[in-house]
Tab-separated table of N, CA and C in Angstrom:
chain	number	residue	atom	x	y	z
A	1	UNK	N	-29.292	-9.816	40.392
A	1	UNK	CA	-29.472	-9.287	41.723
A	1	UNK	C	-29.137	-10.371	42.738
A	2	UNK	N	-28.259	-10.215	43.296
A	2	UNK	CA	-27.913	-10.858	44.327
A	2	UNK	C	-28.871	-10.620	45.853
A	3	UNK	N	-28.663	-11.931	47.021
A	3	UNK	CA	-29.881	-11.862	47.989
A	3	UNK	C	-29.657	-11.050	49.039
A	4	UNK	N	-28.171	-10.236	49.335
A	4	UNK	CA	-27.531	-9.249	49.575
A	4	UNK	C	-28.385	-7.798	49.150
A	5	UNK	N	-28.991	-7.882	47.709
A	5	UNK	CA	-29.429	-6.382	47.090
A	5	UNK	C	-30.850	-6.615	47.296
A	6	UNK	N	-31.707	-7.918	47.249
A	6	UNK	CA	-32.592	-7.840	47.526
A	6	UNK	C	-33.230	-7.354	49.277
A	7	UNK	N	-32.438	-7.967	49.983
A	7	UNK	CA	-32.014	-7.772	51.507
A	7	UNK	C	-32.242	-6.172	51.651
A	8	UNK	N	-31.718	-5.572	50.972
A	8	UNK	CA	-31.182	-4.325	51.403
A	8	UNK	C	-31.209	-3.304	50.924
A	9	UNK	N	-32.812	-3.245	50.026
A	9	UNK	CA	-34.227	-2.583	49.921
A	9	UNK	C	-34.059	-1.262	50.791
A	10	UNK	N	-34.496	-0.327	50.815
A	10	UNK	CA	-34.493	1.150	51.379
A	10	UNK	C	-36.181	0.239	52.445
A	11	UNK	N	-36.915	-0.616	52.262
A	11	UNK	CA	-38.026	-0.645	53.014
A	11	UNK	C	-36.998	-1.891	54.028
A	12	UNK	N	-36.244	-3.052	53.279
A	12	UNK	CA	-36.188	-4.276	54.010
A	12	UNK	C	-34.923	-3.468	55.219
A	13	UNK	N	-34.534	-2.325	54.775
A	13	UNK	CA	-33.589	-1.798	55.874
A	13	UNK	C	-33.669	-0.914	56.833
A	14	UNK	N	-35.093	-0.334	56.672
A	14	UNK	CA	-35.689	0.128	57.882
A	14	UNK	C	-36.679	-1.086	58.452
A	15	UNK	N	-37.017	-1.818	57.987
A	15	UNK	CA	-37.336	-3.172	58.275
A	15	UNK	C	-36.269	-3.657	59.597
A	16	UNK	N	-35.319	-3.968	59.150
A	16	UNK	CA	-33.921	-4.356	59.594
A	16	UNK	C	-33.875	-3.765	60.644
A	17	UNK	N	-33.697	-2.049	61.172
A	17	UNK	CA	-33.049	-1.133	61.562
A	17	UNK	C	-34.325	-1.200	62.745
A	18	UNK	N	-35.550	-1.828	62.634
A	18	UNK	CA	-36.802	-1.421	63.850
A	18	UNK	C	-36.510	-2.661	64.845
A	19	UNK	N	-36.334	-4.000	63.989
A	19	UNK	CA	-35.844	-5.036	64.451
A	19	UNK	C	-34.770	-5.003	65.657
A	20	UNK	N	-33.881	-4.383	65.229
A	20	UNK	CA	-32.689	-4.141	65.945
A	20	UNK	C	-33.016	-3.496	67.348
A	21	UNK	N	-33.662	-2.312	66.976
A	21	UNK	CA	-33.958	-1.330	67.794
A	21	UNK	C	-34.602	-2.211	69.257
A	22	UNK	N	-35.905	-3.230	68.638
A	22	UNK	CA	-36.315	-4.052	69.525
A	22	UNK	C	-35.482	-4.943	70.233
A	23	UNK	N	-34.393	-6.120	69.345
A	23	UNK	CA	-33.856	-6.568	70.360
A	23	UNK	C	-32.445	-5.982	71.264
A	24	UNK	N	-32.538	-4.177	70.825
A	24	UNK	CA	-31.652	-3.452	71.909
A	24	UNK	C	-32.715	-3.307	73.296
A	25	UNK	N	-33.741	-3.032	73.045
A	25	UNK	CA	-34.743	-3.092	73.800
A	25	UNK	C	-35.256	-4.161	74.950
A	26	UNK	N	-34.847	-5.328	74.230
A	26	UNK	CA	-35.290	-6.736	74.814
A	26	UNK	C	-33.720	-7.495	74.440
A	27	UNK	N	-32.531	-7.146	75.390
A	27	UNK	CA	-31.871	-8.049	75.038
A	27	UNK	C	-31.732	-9.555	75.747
A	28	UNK	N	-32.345	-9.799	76.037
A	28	UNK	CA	-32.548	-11.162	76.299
A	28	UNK	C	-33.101	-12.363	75.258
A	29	UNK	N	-33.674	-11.762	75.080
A	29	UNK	CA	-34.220	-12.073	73.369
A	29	UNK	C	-33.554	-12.065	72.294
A	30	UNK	N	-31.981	-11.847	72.291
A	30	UNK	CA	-31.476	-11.843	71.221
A	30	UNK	C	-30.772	-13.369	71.250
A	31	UNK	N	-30.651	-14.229	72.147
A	31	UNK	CA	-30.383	-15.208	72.184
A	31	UNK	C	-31.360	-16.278	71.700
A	32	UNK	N	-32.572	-15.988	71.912
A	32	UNK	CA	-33.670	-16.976	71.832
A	32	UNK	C	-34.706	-16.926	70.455
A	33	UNK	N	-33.872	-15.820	69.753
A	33	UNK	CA	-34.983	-15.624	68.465
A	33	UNK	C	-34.202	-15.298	67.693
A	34	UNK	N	-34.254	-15.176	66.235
A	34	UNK	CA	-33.648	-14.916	64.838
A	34	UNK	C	-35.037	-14.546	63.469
A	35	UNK	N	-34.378	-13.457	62.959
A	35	UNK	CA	-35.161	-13.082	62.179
A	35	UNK	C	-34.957	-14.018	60.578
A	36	UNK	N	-35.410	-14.707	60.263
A	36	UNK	CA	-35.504	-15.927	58.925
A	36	UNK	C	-36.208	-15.440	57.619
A	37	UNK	N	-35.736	-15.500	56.590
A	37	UNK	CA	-36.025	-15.058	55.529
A	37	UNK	C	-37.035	-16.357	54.722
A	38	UNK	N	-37.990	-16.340	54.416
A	38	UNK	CA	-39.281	-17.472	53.489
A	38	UNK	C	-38.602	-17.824	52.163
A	39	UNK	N	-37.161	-17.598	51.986
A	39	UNK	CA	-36.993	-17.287	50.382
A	39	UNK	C	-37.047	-18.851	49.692
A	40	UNK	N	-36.366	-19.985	50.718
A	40	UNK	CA	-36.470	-21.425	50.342
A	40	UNK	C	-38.128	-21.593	50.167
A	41	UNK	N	-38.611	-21.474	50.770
A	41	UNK	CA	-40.027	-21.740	51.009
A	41	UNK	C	-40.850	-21.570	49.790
A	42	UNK	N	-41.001	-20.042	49.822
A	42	UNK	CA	-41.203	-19.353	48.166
A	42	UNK	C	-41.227	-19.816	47.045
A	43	UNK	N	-39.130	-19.832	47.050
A	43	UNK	CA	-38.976	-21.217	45.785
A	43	UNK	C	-39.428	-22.323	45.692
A	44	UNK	N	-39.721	-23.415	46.922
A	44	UNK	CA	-40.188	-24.646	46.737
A	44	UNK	C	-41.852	-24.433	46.581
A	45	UNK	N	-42.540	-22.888	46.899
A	45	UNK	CA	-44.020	-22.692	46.245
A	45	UNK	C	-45.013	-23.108	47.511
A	46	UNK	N	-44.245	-23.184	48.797
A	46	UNK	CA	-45.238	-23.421	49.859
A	46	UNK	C	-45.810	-22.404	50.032
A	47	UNK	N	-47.561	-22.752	50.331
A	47	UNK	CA	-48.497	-21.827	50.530
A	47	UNK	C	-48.645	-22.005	51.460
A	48	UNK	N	-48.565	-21.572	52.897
A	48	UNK	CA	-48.270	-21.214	54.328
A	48	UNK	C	-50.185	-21.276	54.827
A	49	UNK	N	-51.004	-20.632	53.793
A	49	UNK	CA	-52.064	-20.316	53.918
A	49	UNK	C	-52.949	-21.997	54.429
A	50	UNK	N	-52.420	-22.857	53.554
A	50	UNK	CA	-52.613	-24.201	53.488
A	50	UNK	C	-51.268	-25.252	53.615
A	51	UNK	N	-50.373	-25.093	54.256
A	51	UNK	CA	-49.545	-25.703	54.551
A	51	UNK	C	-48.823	-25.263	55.897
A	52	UNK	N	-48.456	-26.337	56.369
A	52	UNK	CA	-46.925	-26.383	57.431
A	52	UNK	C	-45.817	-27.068	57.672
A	53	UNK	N	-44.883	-26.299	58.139
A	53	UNK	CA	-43.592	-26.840	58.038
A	53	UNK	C	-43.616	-27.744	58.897
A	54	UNK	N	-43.312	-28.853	59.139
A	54	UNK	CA	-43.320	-30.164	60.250
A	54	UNK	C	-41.704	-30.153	60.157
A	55	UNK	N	-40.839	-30.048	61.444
A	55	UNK	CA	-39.599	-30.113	61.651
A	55	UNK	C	-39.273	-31.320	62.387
A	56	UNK	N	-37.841	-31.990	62.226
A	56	UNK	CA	-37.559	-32.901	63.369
A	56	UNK	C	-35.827	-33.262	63.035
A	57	UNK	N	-35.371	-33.531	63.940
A	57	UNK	CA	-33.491	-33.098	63.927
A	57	UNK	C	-33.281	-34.886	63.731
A	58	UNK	N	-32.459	-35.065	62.574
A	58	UNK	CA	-31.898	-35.969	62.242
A	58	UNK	C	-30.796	-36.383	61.929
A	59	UNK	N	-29.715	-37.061	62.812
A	59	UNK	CA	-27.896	-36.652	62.191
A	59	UNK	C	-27.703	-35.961	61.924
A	60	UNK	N	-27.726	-34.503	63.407
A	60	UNK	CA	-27.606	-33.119	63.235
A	60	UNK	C	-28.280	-32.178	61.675
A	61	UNK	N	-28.988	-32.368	61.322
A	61	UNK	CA	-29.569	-31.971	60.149
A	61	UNK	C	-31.136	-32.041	60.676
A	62	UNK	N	-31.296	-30.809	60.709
A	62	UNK	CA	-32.784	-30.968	60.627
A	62	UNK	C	-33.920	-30.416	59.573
A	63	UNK	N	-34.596	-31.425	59.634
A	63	UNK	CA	-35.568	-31.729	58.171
A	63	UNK	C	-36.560	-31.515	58.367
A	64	UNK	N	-37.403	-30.913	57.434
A	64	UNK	CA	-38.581	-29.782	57.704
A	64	UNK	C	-39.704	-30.301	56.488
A	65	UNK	N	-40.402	-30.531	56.005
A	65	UNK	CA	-41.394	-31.885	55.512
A	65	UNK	C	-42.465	-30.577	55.739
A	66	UNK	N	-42.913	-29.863	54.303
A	66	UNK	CA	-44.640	-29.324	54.363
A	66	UNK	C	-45.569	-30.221	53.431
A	67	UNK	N	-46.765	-29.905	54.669
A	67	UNK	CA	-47.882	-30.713	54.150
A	67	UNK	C	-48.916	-30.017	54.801
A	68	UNK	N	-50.417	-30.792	54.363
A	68	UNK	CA	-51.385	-29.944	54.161
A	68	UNK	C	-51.847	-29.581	55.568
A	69	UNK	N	-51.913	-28.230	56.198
A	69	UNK	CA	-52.650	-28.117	57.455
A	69	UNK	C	-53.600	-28.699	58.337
A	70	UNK	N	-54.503	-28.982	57.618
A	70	UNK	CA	-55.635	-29.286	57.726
A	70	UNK	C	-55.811	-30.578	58.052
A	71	UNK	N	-54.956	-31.495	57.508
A	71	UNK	CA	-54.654	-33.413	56.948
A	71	UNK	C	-53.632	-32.989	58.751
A	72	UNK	N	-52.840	-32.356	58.765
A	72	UNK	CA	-51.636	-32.788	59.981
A	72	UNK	C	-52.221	-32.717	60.767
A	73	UNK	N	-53.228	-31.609	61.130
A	73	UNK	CA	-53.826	-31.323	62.194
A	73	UNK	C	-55.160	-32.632	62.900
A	74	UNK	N	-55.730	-32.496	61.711
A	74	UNK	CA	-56.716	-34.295	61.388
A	74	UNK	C	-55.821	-35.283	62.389
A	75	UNK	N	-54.723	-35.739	61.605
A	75	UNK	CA	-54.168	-36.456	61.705
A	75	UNK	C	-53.326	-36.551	63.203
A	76	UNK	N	-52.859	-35.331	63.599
A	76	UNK	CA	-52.639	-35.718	64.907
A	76	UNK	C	-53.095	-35.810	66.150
A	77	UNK	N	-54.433	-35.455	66.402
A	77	UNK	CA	-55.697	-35.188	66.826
A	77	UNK	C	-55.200	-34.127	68.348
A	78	UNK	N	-56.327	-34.024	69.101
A	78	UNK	CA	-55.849	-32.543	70.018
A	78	UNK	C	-54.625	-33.138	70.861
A	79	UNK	N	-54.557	-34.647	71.113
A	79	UNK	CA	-53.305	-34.332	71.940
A	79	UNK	C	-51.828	-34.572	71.051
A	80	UNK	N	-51.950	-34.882	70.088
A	80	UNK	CA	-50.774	-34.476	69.291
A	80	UNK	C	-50.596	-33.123	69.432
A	81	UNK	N	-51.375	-32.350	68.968
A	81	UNK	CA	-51.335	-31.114	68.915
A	81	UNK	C	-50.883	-30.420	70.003
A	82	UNK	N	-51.393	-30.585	71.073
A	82	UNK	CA	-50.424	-30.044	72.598
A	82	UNK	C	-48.792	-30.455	72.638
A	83	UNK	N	-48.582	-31.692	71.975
A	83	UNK	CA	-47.296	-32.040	72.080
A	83	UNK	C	-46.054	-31.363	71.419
A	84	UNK	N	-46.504	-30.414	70.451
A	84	UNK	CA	-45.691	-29.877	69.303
A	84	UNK	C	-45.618	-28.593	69.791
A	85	UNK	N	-44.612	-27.891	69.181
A	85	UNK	CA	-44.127	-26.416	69.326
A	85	UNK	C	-43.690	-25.535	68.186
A	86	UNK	N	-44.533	-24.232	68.665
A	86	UNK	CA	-44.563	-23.883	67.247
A	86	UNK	C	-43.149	-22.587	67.274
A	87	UNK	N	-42.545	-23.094	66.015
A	87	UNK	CA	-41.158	-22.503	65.813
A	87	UNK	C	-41.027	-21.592	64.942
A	88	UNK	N	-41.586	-20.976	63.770
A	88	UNK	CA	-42.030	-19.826	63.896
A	88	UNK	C	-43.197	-19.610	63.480
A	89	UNK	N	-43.795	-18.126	63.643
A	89	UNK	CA	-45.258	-17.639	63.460
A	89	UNK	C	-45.392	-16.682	62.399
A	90	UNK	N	-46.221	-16.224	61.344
A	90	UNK	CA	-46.150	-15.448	60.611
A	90	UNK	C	-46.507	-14.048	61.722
A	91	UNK	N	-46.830	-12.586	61.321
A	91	UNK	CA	-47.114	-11.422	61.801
A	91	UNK	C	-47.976	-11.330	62.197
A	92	UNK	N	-49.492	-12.133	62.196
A	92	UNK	CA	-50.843	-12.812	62.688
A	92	UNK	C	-50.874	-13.302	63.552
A	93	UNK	N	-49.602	-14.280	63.912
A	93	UNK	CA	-49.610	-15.221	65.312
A	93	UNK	C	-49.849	-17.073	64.438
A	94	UNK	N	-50.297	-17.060	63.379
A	94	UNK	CA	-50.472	-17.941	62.938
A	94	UNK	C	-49.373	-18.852	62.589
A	95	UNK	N	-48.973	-20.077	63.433
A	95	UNK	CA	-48.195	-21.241	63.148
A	95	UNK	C	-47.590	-21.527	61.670
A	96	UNK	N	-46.269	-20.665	61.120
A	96	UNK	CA	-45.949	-21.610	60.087
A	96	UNK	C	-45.050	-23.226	59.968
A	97	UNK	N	-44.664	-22.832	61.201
A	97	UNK	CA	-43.556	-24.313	61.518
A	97	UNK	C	-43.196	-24.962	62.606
A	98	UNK	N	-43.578	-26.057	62.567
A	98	UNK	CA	-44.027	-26.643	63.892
A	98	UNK	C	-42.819	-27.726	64.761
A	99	UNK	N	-42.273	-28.276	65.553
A	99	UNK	CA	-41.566	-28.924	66.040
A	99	UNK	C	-42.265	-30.347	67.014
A	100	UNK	N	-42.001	-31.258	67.427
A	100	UNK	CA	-42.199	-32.175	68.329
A	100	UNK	C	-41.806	-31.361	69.650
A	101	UNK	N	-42.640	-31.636	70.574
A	101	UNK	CA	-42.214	-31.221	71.772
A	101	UNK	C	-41.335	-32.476	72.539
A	102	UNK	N	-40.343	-31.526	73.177
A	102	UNK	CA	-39.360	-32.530	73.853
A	102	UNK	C	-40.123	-33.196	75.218
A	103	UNK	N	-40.173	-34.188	75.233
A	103	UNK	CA	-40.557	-35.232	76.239
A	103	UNK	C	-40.022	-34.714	77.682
């Protein structure tokens, strides 16, 4: 099965098809957002529940580093935490991947 057949599920394509509908709805928003698939994530076995993605752009490549929620959050204390931006959210609102905020 290719990620083409998995994609394109009778559910992941009305999935697809509501998506759309919204950013016909909100096109302004089609510039500023993208719908991303967890499938790397999955495979590498990140548990989102207890982990986050920490991002940061390096010789055009940007590198994304998960570690434990709980330890990053510790660790960067509340004003770290104001400084960062969160890049995407699961369906909860809950932070899976986080960025440095630009200065």
């Amino acid at each position: 099965m290719t990620t083409d057949d998995r994609v394109r599920s009778d559910e992941d394509l009305a999935f697809f098809e509501a998506v759309a509908d919204l950013f016909r709805k909100y096109p302004d928003a089609q510039g500023r957002y993208a719908l991303a698939s967890l499938e790397q994530e999955i495979e590498l076995g990140v548990d989102f529940s207890r982990q986050v993605g920490i991002s940061r752009v390096e010789d055009r490549r940007i590198i994304t580093e998960f570690v434990d929620r709980e330890e990053a959050e510790a660790a960067a204390g509340p004003r770290a935490a104001r400084m960062r931006l969160c890049v995407k959210r699961d369906i909860h609102g809950r932070c899976l991947m986080w960025i440095e905020a630009p200065e």
